[in-house]
C-alpha cells in the first residue's frame, strides 16, 4: 500500500516536473548563441589531446573521474 | 550504497529525459581526423608515441569513431630504480565508438582494449545525453564496465584480475549568451587485484646493509571513489574566453584530492588560437600508505606507491593552434596544426628519495618535474 503510494507520488512528481520544465522559456535564444558555439568555448575542443592529457595526469595521481563535461547547450555538442 | 543510489537517480533521470524529448534535433560530433605525436618526459621516464583518431558520420543519425594509441615506455621511475632495473615496453590501445542521434537525444557506445606484455584491459561504455529547456541544458548519463588482467614480467604463473564500474552524471547549463557552466559527477567502483605488482613497501631491518628491506604491497581488494567537478567558460567581449574548473575527489581508501584549473584562450585574426593555462592538484595519502614501516607485515594493508602518498603538483601550459584551408574548393572544411605543452612540478610530502645518501627515514623528500607535449594535425570534413 505504502509502496504503491510512493510509486504514484514519484510518477506525479515526474509529470509535475515535466509540466514545470515545459513552462520555462529559454532565456538565451538560438540566434544569441554565436559566442557559445565558437570552438574557443568548447569544453573538449581537441578530444585526442584532452584524452591523452587526462591519461598523463591520471596515471600519476590518486584521484580519478569527472573529467570532461557533457558539452552542448548551443546545439553543438 | 552510493552506487545503488546513483543507479536509482540515473533511472529517474532517464524517465525524465524520455518525458522531455521533443522534435528538435541534437547534433552528432563533428567529423574529423586527428594524428598526434605525444611525449611525456620526467621522473626518469620517457613515454611517447602516436595517437590517431577518426570520426565519420554515417547517414544523418550515426557517427562512427576509431582511435589507435601507442605508449612506448623507456627508462624507470624512482620506484623501479629502488627495487628493479630500468625497462622498456609498449602499450597499445584500440577504441571504437558509435554515436546515434534521435531528436534531442544523443546516445553512444564505445569499446576500448589496451594491451601490454604484462597487462590487458577491456572497457565497454554507454552514454546518453539530452538537450532540453530550449537547448539551454544538456543532461548526460554514462555507465562503463571494465576488466583488467594483471600479469608480472618474469613470473608466467602470476595472473590476477580486477573489475571496474563507472557511473557518470553530467549537467551543462547555458547561463547567458556568453557563459556556460558544467557540473559532472562520477562514481567508480573497483574490485579485485588493485595493486601494482612491481611496487613494494620498505620496512626497517637493522640486519640489512641499507637498514631497510622491501616486501610486496598489499592493497584492499575493493575501492569506491566519487569525483565532482564544477566548471565555467566565459566569452570575453573580443574573441577570447576564460575558463575555470574545480574538482573534489574522495575514496574509500582515504584519499581526498582537489584539482583547480584556470585558462585563457586568445585569438589572433581567424587563423591563430593561443591558450595559456594552469592546473593545481593536491591530495592526502591513502590510510594504509607509509614511506617506511617499522617491521615486516606491520599492517594488513600496506602501500608505498607514491601515487598513494600526500603530494601536490602545479602545471603551467600553453597551446598554439594554426587554422588553415588547403583551398576554397577542397573537401576539407578546415585544418589545424596544434602544439600543446605543459610543464608539471611534483612535490611529495611523505615519499622520500631512497636513492639519496642519507640515514634511513631522513632522506630528502622526493620531487621531480615533467614535460608533456602534444603535436597534432586535425582535419575537419
PDB file of N, CA and C in Angstrom, chain B residues 258-341:
ATOM      1  N   UNK B 258      41.935  17.601  -4.439  1.00  0.00           N
ATOM      2  CA  UNK B 258      41.296  18.741  -5.100  1.00  0.00           C
ATOM      3  C   UNK B 258      42.112  19.100  -6.343  1.00  0.00           C
ATOM      4  N   UNK B 259      41.406  19.498  -7.376  1.00  0.00           N
ATOM      5  CA  UNK B 259      42.052  19.948  -8.610  1.00  0.00           C
ATOM      6  C   UNK B 259      41.421  21.282  -9.020  1.00  0.00           C
ATOM      7  N   UNK B 260      42.264  22.248  -9.332  1.00  0.00           N
ATOM      8  CA  UNK B 260      41.772  23.535  -9.827  1.00  0.00           C
ATOM      9  C   UNK B 260      42.465  23.827 -11.151  1.00  0.00           C
ATOM     10  N   UNK B 261      41.667  24.273 -12.120  1.00  0.00           N
ATOM     11  CA  UNK B 261      42.240  24.629 -13.426  1.00  0.00           C
ATOM     12  C   UNK B 261      41.727  25.998 -13.829  1.00  0.00           C
ATOM     13  N   UNK B 262      42.593  26.807 -14.397  1.00  0.00           N
ATOM     14  CA  UNK B 262      42.173  28.081 -14.989  1.00  0.00           C
ATOM     15  C   UNK B 262      42.879  28.225 -16.327  1.00  0.00           C
ATOM     16  N   UNK B 263      42.218  28.892 -17.258  1.00  0.00           N
ATOM     17  CA  UNK B 263      42.837  29.078 -18.565  1.00  0.00           C
ATOM     18  C   UNK B 263      42.292  30.297 -19.277  1.00  0.00           C
ATOM     19  N   UNK B 264      43.078  30.776 -20.213  1.00  0.00           N
ATOM     20  CA  UNK B 264      42.679  31.926 -21.032  1.00  0.00           C
ATOM     21  C   UNK B 264      42.979  31.584 -22.491  1.00  0.00           C
ATOM     22  N   UNK B 265      41.985  31.770 -23.353  1.00  0.00           N
ATOM     23  CA  UNK B 265      42.149  31.461 -24.775  1.00  0.00           C
ATOM     24  C   UNK B 265      42.016  32.755 -25.562  1.00  0.00           C
ATOM     25  N   UNK B 266      43.011  33.041 -26.385  1.00  0.00           N
ATOM     26  CA  UNK B 266      43.044  34.286 -27.144  1.00  0.00           C
ATOM     27  C   UNK B 266      43.181  33.961 -28.630  1.00  0.00           C
ATOM     28  N   UNK B 267      42.541  34.755 -29.469  1.00  0.00           N
ATOM     29  CA  UNK B 267      42.658  34.537 -30.911  1.00  0.00           C
ATOM     30  C   UNK B 267      43.378  35.717 -31.557  1.00  0.00           C
ATOM     31  N   UNK B 268      44.135  35.403 -32.600  1.00  0.00           N
ATOM     32  CA  UNK B 268      44.778  36.431 -33.425  1.00  0.00           C
ATOM     33  C   UNK B 268      44.302  36.203 -34.851  1.00  0.00           C
ATOM     34  N   UNK B 269      43.599  37.171 -35.400  1.00  0.00           N
ATOM     35  CA  UNK B 269      42.928  37.055 -36.700  1.00  0.00           C
ATOM     36  C   UNK B 269      42.070  35.780 -36.682  1.00  0.00           C
ATOM     37  N   UNK B 270      41.786  35.209 -37.845  1.00  0.00           N
ATOM     38  CA  UNK B 270      40.963  33.995 -37.870  1.00  0.00           C
ATOM     39  C   UNK B 270      41.810  32.735 -37.843  1.00  0.00           C
ATOM     40  N   UNK B 271      43.130  32.912 -37.878  1.00  0.00           N
ATOM     41  CA  UNK B 271      43.996  31.733 -38.045  1.00  0.00           C
ATOM     42  C   UNK B 271      44.606  31.196 -36.744  1.00  0.00           C
ATOM     43  N   UNK B 272      44.843  32.066 -35.773  1.00  0.00           N
ATOM     44  CA  UNK B 272      45.621  31.641 -34.612  1.00  0.00           C
ATOM     45  C   UNK B 272      44.775  31.602 -33.334  1.00  0.00           C
ATOM     46  N   UNK B 273      44.904  30.516 -32.589  1.00  0.00           N
ATOM     47  CA  UNK B 273      44.305  30.409 -31.254  1.00  0.00           C
ATOM     48  C   UNK B 273      45.431  30.069 -30.277  1.00  0.00           C
ATOM     49  N   UNK B 274      45.582  30.886 -29.253  1.00  0.00           N
ATOM     50  CA  UNK B 274      46.624  30.652 -28.245  1.00  0.00           C
ATOM     51  C   UNK B 274      45.953  30.488 -26.883  1.00  0.00           C
ATOM     52  N   UNK B 275      46.339  29.449 -26.167  1.00  0.00           N
ATOM     53  CA  UNK B 275      45.759  29.189 -24.842  1.00  0.00           C
ATOM     54  C   UNK B 275      46.882  29.113 -23.812  1.00  0.00           C
ATOM     55  N   UNK B 276      46.688  29.778 -22.687  1.00  0.00           N
ATOM     56  CA  UNK B 276      47.601  29.597 -21.545  1.00  0.00           C
ATOM     57  C   UNK B 276      46.762  29.080 -20.381  1.00  0.00           C
ATOM     58  N   UNK B 277      47.331  28.200 -19.582  1.00  0.00           N
ATOM     59  CA  UNK B 277      46.539  27.562 -18.525  1.00  0.00           C
ATOM     60  C   UNK B 277      47.431  27.179 -17.355  1.00  0.00           C
ATOM     61  N   UNK B 278      46.780  26.948 -16.241  1.00  0.00           N
ATOM     62  CA  UNK B 278      47.478  26.450 -15.071  1.00  0.00           C
ATOM     63  C   UNK B 278      46.577  25.463 -14.339  1.00  0.00           C
ATOM     64  N   UNK B 279      47.219  24.502 -13.706  1.00  0.00           N
ATOM     65  CA  UNK B 279      46.459  23.450 -13.012  1.00  0.00           C
ATOM     66  C   UNK B 279      47.134  23.213 -11.663  1.00  0.00           C
ATOM     67  N   UNK B 280      46.321  23.104 -10.619  1.00  0.00           N
ATOM     68  CA  UNK B 280      46.832  22.900  -9.260  1.00  0.00           C
ATOM     69  C   UNK B 280      46.164  21.641  -8.698  1.00  0.00           C
ATOM     70  N   UNK B 281      46.979  20.699  -8.255  1.00  0.00           N
ATOM     71  CA  UNK B 281      46.436  19.432  -7.740  1.00  0.00           C
ATOM     72  C   UNK B 281      47.058  19.134  -6.390  1.00  0.00           C
ATOM     73  N   UNK B 282      46.246  18.663  -5.446  1.00  0.00           N
ATOM     74  CA  UNK B 282      46.807  18.204  -4.174  1.00  0.00           C
ATOM     75  C   UNK B 282      45.972  17.048  -3.643  1.00  0.00           C
ATOM     76  N   UNK B 283      46.626  16.141  -2.934  1.00  0.00           N
ATOM     77  CA  UNK B 283      45.894  15.008  -2.363  1.00  0.00           C
ATOM     78  C   UNK B 283      46.489  14.603  -1.028  1.00  0.00           C
ATOM     79  N   UNK B 284      45.611  14.021  -0.189  1.00  0.00           N
ATOM     80  CA  UNK B 284      46.049  13.404   1.061  1.00  0.00           C
ATOM     81  C   UNK B 284      46.249  11.918   0.815  1.00  0.00           C
ATOM     82  N   UNK B 285      47.124  11.313   1.580  1.00  0.00           N
ATOM     83  CA  UNK B 285      47.512   9.920   1.345  1.00  0.00           C
ATOM     84  C   UNK B 285      46.377   8.931   1.661  1.00  0.00           C
ATOM     85  N   UNK B 286      46.550   7.743   1.117  1.00  0.00           N
ATOM     86  CA  UNK B 286      45.658   6.642   1.474  1.00  0.00           C
ATOM     87  C   UNK B 286      45.916   6.256   2.931  1.00  0.00           C
ATOM     88  N   UNK B 287      44.880   5.745   3.596  1.00  0.00           N
ATOM     89  CA  UNK B 287      45.005   5.401   5.017  1.00  0.00           C
ATOM     90  C   UNK B 287      46.134   4.409   5.275  1.00  0.00           C
ATOM     91  N   UNK B 288      46.400   3.546   4.303  1.00  0.00           N
ATOM     92  CA  UNK B 288      47.366   2.465   4.521  1.00  0.00           C
ATOM     93  C   UNK B 288      48.731   2.777   3.905  1.00  0.00           C
ATOM     94  N   UNK B 289      48.947   4.030   3.503  1.00  0.00           N
ATOM     95  CA  UNK B 289      50.236   4.419   2.929  1.00  0.00           C
ATOM     96  C   UNK B 289      51.241   4.776   4.024  1.00  0.00           C
ATOM     97  N   UNK B 290      52.479   4.332   3.873  1.00  0.00           N
ATOM     98  CA  UNK B 290      53.582   4.791   4.715  1.00  0.00           C
ATOM     99  C   UNK B 290      54.867   4.742   3.913  1.00  0.00           C
ATOM    100  N   UNK B 291      55.731   5.714   4.148  1.00  0.00           N
ATOM    101  CA  UNK B 291      57.012   5.708   3.442  1.00  0.00           C
ATOM    102  C   UNK B 291      57.938   4.635   4.009  1.00  0.00           C
ATOM    103  N   UNK B 292      57.845   4.423   5.327  1.00  0.00           N
ATOM    104  CA  UNK B 292      58.744   3.464   5.987  1.00  0.00           C
ATOM    105  C   UNK B 292      57.982   2.761   7.108  1.00  0.00           C
ATOM    106  N   UNK B 293      57.878   1.439   7.019  1.00  0.00           N
ATOM    107  CA  UNK B 293      57.195   0.668   8.073  1.00  0.00           C
ATOM    108  C   UNK B 293      58.216   0.228   9.119  1.00  0.00           C
ATOM    109  N   UNK B 294      57.744   0.038  10.323  1.00  0.00           N
ATOM    110  CA  UNK B 294      58.649  -0.309  11.432  1.00  0.00           C
ATOM    111  C   UNK B 294      59.109  -1.759  11.361  1.00  0.00           C
ATOM    112  N   UNK B 295      58.309  -2.616  10.762  1.00  0.00           N
ATOM    113  CA  UNK B 295      58.689  -4.027  10.652  1.00  0.00           C
ATOM    114  C   UNK B 295      57.937  -4.664   9.492  1.00  0.00           C
ATOM    115  N   UNK B 296      58.353  -5.852   9.139  1.00  0.00           N
ATOM    116  CA  UNK B 296      57.709  -6.578   8.048  1.00  0.00           C
ATOM    117  C   UNK B 296      56.253  -6.895   8.405  1.00  0.00           C
ATOM    118  N   UNK B 297      55.376  -6.740   7.423  1.00  0.00           N
ATOM    119  CA  UNK B 297      53.946  -7.051   7.581  1.00  0.00           C
ATOM    120  C   UNK B 297      53.369  -6.354   8.809  1.00  0.00           C
ATOM    121  N   UNK B 298      53.731  -5.075   8.989  1.00  0.00           N
ATOM    122  CA  UNK B 298      53.278  -4.336  10.174  1.00  0.00           C
ATOM    123  C   UNK B 298      51.759  -4.191  10.186  1.00  0.00           C
ATOM    124  N   UNK B 299      51.174  -3.970   9.023  1.00  0.00           N
ATOM    125  CA  UNK B 299      49.713  -3.855   8.925  1.00  0.00           C
ATOM    126  C   UNK B 299      49.202  -4.785   7.822  1.00  0.00           C
ATOM    127  N   UNK B 300      47.889  -5.052   7.878  1.00  0.00           N
ATOM    128  CA  UNK B 300      47.303  -5.928   6.862  1.00  0.00           C
ATOM    129  C   UNK B 300      47.425  -5.320   5.462  1.00  0.00           C
ATOM    130  N   UNK B 301      47.176  -4.004   5.363  1.00  0.00           N
ATOM    131  CA  UNK B 301      47.279  -3.320   4.068  1.00  0.00           C
ATOM    132  C   UNK B 301      48.467  -2.375   4.115  1.00  0.00           C
ATOM    133  N   UNK B 302      49.268  -2.437   3.070  1.00  0.00           N
ATOM    134  CA  UNK B 302      50.496  -1.634   3.052  1.00  0.00           C
ATOM    135  C   UNK B 302      50.724  -1.093   1.640  1.00  0.00           C
ATOM    136  N   UNK B 303      51.125   0.173   1.565  1.00  0.00           N
ATOM    137  CA  UNK B 303      51.429   0.768   0.261  1.00  0.00           C
ATOM    138  C   UNK B 303      52.561   1.770   0.401  1.00  0.00           C
ATOM    139  N   UNK B 304      53.429   1.785  -0.593  1.00  0.00           N
ATOM    140  CA  UNK B 304      54.429   2.857  -0.705  1.00  0.00           C
ATOM    141  C   UNK B 304      54.496   3.329  -2.157  1.00  0.00           C
ATOM    142  N   UNK B 305      53.389   3.230  -2.820  1.00  0.00           N
ATOM    143  CA  UNK B 305      53.251   3.732  -4.184  1.00  0.00           C
ATOM    144  C   UNK B 305      53.088   5.246  -4.065  1.00  0.00           C
ATOM    145  N   UNK B 306      53.952   6.023  -4.710  1.00  0.00           N
ATOM    146  CA  UNK B 306      53.915   7.472  -4.477  1.00  0.00           C
ATOM    147  C   UNK B 306      52.605   8.101  -4.927  1.00  0.00           C
ATOM    148  N   UNK B 307      51.865   7.428  -5.811  1.00  0.00           N
ATOM    149  CA  UNK B 307      50.549   7.946  -6.209  1.00  0.00           C
ATOM    150  C   UNK B 307      49.535   7.835  -5.067  1.00  0.00           C
ATOM    151  N   UNK B 308      49.882   7.071  -4.018  1.00  0.00           N
ATOM    152  CA  UNK B 308      49.015   6.922  -2.845  1.00  0.00           C
ATOM    153  C   UNK B 308      49.419   7.872  -1.721  1.00  0.00           C
ATOM    154  N   UNK B 309      50.509   8.621  -1.903  1.00  0.00           N
ATOM    155  CA  UNK B 309      51.054   9.457  -0.823  1.00  0.00           C
ATOM    156  C   UNK B 309      50.411  10.846  -0.809  1.00  0.00           C
ATOM    157  N   UNK B 310      50.809  11.659   0.166  1.00  0.00           N
ATOM    158  CA  UNK B 310      50.376  13.059   0.200  1.00  0.00           C
ATOM    159  C   UNK B 310      51.317  13.866  -0.690  1.00  0.00           C
ATOM    160  N   UNK B 311      50.777  14.515  -1.682  1.00  0.00           N
ATOM    161  CA  UNK B 311      51.627  15.317  -2.568  1.00  0.00           C
ATOM    162  C   UNK B 311      50.787  16.362  -3.297  1.00  0.00           C
ATOM    163  N   UNK B 312      51.496  17.224  -4.006  1.00  0.00           N
ATOM    164  CA  UNK B 312      50.807  18.221  -4.837  1.00  0.00           C
ATOM    165  C   UNK B 312      51.592  18.399  -6.124  1.00  0.00           C
ATOM    166  N   UNK B 313      50.929  18.885  -7.123  1.00  0.00           N
ATOM    167  CA  UNK B 313      51.647  19.277  -8.337  1.00  0.00           C
ATOM    168  C   UNK B 313      51.014  20.527  -8.927  1.00  0.00           C
ATOM    169  N   UNK B 314      51.839  21.276  -9.609  1.00  0.00           N
ATOM    170  CA  UNK B 314      51.399  22.505 -10.277  1.00  0.00           C
ATOM    171  C   UNK B 314      51.875  22.432 -11.711  1.00  0.00           C
ATOM    172  N   UNK B 315      50.997  22.771 -12.648  1.00  0.00           N
ATOM    173  CA  UNK B 315      51.417  22.768 -14.040  1.00  0.00           C
ATOM    174  C   UNK B 315      51.096  24.096 -14.707  1.00  0.00           C
ATOM    175  N   UNK B 316      51.959  24.459 -15.640  1.00  0.00           N
ATOM    176  CA  UNK B 316      51.741  25.625 -16.487  1.00  0.00           C
ATOM    177  C   UNK B 316      51.771  25.131 -17.924  1.00  0.00           C
ATOM    178  N   UNK B 317      50.799  25.572 -18.713  1.00  0.00           N
ATOM    179  CA  UNK B 317      50.732  25.064 -20.069  1.00  0.00           C
ATOM    180  C   UNK B 317      50.393  26.126 -21.093  1.00  0.00           C
ATOM    181  N   UNK B 318      50.756  25.839 -22.329  1.00  0.00           N
ATOM    182  CA  UNK B 318      50.413  26.734 -23.439  1.00  0.00           C
ATOM    183  C   UNK B 318      50.063  25.880 -24.657  1.00  0.00           C
ATOM    184  N   UNK B 319      49.075  26.322 -25.416  1.00  0.00           N
ATOM    185  CA  UNK B 319      48.699  25.649 -26.663  1.00  0.00           C
ATOM    186  C   UNK B 319      48.645  26.686 -27.773  1.00  0.00           C
ATOM    187  N   UNK B 320      49.116  26.298 -28.927  1.00  0.00           N
ATOM    188  CA  UNK B 320      49.040  27.181 -30.098  1.00  0.00           C
ATOM    189  C   UNK B 320      48.372  26.398 -31.222  1.00  0.00           C
ATOM    190  N   UNK B 321      47.339  26.977 -31.818  1.00  0.00           N
ATOM    191  CA  UNK B 321      46.622  26.346 -32.928  1.00  0.00           C
ATOM    192  C   UNK B 321      46.671  27.268 -34.141  1.00  0.00           C
ATOM    193  N   UNK B 322      47.052  26.717 -35.281  1.00  0.00           N
ATOM    194  CA  UNK B 322      47.020  27.470 -36.530  1.00  0.00           C
ATOM    195  C   UNK B 322      45.987  26.824 -37.440  1.00  0.00           C
ATOM    196  N   UNK B 323      45.008  27.619 -37.872  1.00  0.00           N
ATOM    197  CA  UNK B 323      43.912  27.091 -38.696  1.00  0.00           C
ATOM    198  C   UNK B 323      44.094  27.526 -40.145  1.00  0.00           C
ATOM    199  N   UNK B 324      43.873  26.596 -41.070  1.00  0.00           N
ATOM    200  CA  UNK B 324      44.051  26.947 -42.487  1.00  0.00           C
ATOM    201  C   UNK B 324      43.140  26.072 -43.341  1.00  0.00           C
ATOM    202  N   UNK B 325      43.011  26.471 -44.615  1.00  0.00           N
ATOM    203  CA  UNK B 325      42.301  25.661 -45.602  1.00  0.00           C
ATOM    204  C   UNK B 325      43.260  25.372 -46.741  1.00  0.00           C
ATOM    205  N   UNK B 326      43.226  24.135 -47.234  1.00  0.00           N
ATOM    206  CA  UNK B 326      44.118  23.792 -48.343  1.00  0.00           C
ATOM    207  C   UNK B 326      43.750  24.597 -49.589  1.00  0.00           C
ATOM    208  N   UNK B 327      42.421  24.680 -49.884  1.00  0.00           N
ATOM    209  CA  UNK B 327      41.944  25.533 -50.972  1.00  0.00           C
ATOM    210  C   UNK B 327      40.448  25.711 -50.785  1.00  0.00           C
ATOM    211  N   UNK B 328      39.879  26.703 -51.446  1.00  0.00           N
ATOM    212  CA  UNK B 328      38.460  27.001 -51.272  1.00  0.00           C
ATOM    213  C   UNK B 328      37.575  25.863 -51.760  1.00  0.00           C
ATOM    214  N   UNK B 329      38.075  25.094 -52.720  1.00  0.00           N
ATOM    215  CA  UNK B 329      37.257  24.019 -53.296  1.00  0.00           C
ATOM    216  C   UNK B 329      37.551  22.662 -52.672  1.00  0.00           C
ATOM    217  N   UNK B 330      38.498  22.621 -51.757  1.00  0.00           N
ATOM    218  CA  UNK B 330      38.879  21.339 -51.169  1.00  0.00           C
ATOM    219  C   UNK B 330      37.719  20.773 -50.339  1.00  0.00           C
ATOM    220  N   UNK B 331      37.643  19.438 -50.251  1.00  0.00           N
ATOM    221  CA  UNK B 331      36.569  18.798 -49.481  1.00  0.00           C
ATOM    222  C   UNK B 331      36.763  18.980 -47.983  1.00  0.00           C
ATOM    223  N   UNK B 332      37.949  19.381 -47.580  1.00  0.00           N
ATOM    224  CA  UNK B 332      38.178  19.658 -46.159  1.00  0.00           C
ATOM    225  C   UNK B 332      37.633  21.032 -45.798  1.00  0.00           C
ATOM    226  N   UNK B 333      36.794  21.088 -44.774  1.00  0.00           N
ATOM    227  CA  UNK B 333      36.226  22.373 -44.357  1.00  0.00           C
ATOM    228  C   UNK B 333      37.300  23.262 -43.741  1.00  0.00           C
ATOM    229  N   UNK B 334      38.148  22.652 -42.907  1.00  0.00           N
ATOM    230  CA  UNK B 334      39.277  23.392 -42.344  1.00  0.00           C
ATOM    231  C   UNK B 334      40.281  22.388 -41.793  1.00  0.00           C
ATOM    232  N   UNK B 335      41.477  22.872 -41.523  1.00  0.00           N
ATOM    233  CA  UNK B 335      42.521  22.033 -40.936  1.00  0.00           C
ATOM    234  C   UNK B 335      43.237  22.857 -39.883  1.00  0.00           C
ATOM    235  N   UNK B 336      43.766  22.161 -38.873  1.00  0.00           N
ATOM    236  CA  UNK B 336      44.532  22.876 -37.848  1.00  0.00           C
ATOM    237  C   UNK B 336      45.810  22.113 -37.519  1.00  0.00           C
ATOM    238  N   UNK B 337      46.851  22.871 -37.226  1.00  0.00           N
ATOM    239  CA  UNK B 337      48.084  22.307 -36.668  1.00  0.00           C
ATOM    240  C   UNK B 337      48.157  22.808 -35.239  1.00  0.00           C
ATOM    241  N   UNK B 338      48.400  21.896 -34.298  1.00  0.00           N
ATOM    242  CA  UNK B 338      48.325  22.258 -32.878  1.00  0.00           C
ATOM    243  C   UNK B 338      49.566  21.790 -32.134  1.00  0.00           C
ATOM    244  N   UNK B 339      50.022  22.637 -31.234  1.00  0.00           N
ATOM    245  CA  UNK B 339      51.110  22.252 -30.334  1.00  0.00           C
ATOM    246  C   UNK B 339      50.684  22.600 -28.906  1.00  0.00           C
ATOM    247  N   UNK B 340      50.626  21.573 -28.054  1.00  0.00           N
ATOM    248  CA  UNK B 340      50.279  21.773 -26.636  1.00  0.00           C
ATOM    249  C   UNK B 340      51.508  21.394 -25.806  1.00  0.00           C
ATOM    250  N   UNK B 341      51.817  22.222 -24.812  1.00  0.00           N
ATOM    251  CA  UNK B 341      52.962  21.919 -23.952  1.00  0.00           C
ATOM    252  C   UNK B 341      52.609  22.261 -22.503  1.00  0.00           C
TER     253      UNK B 341
END
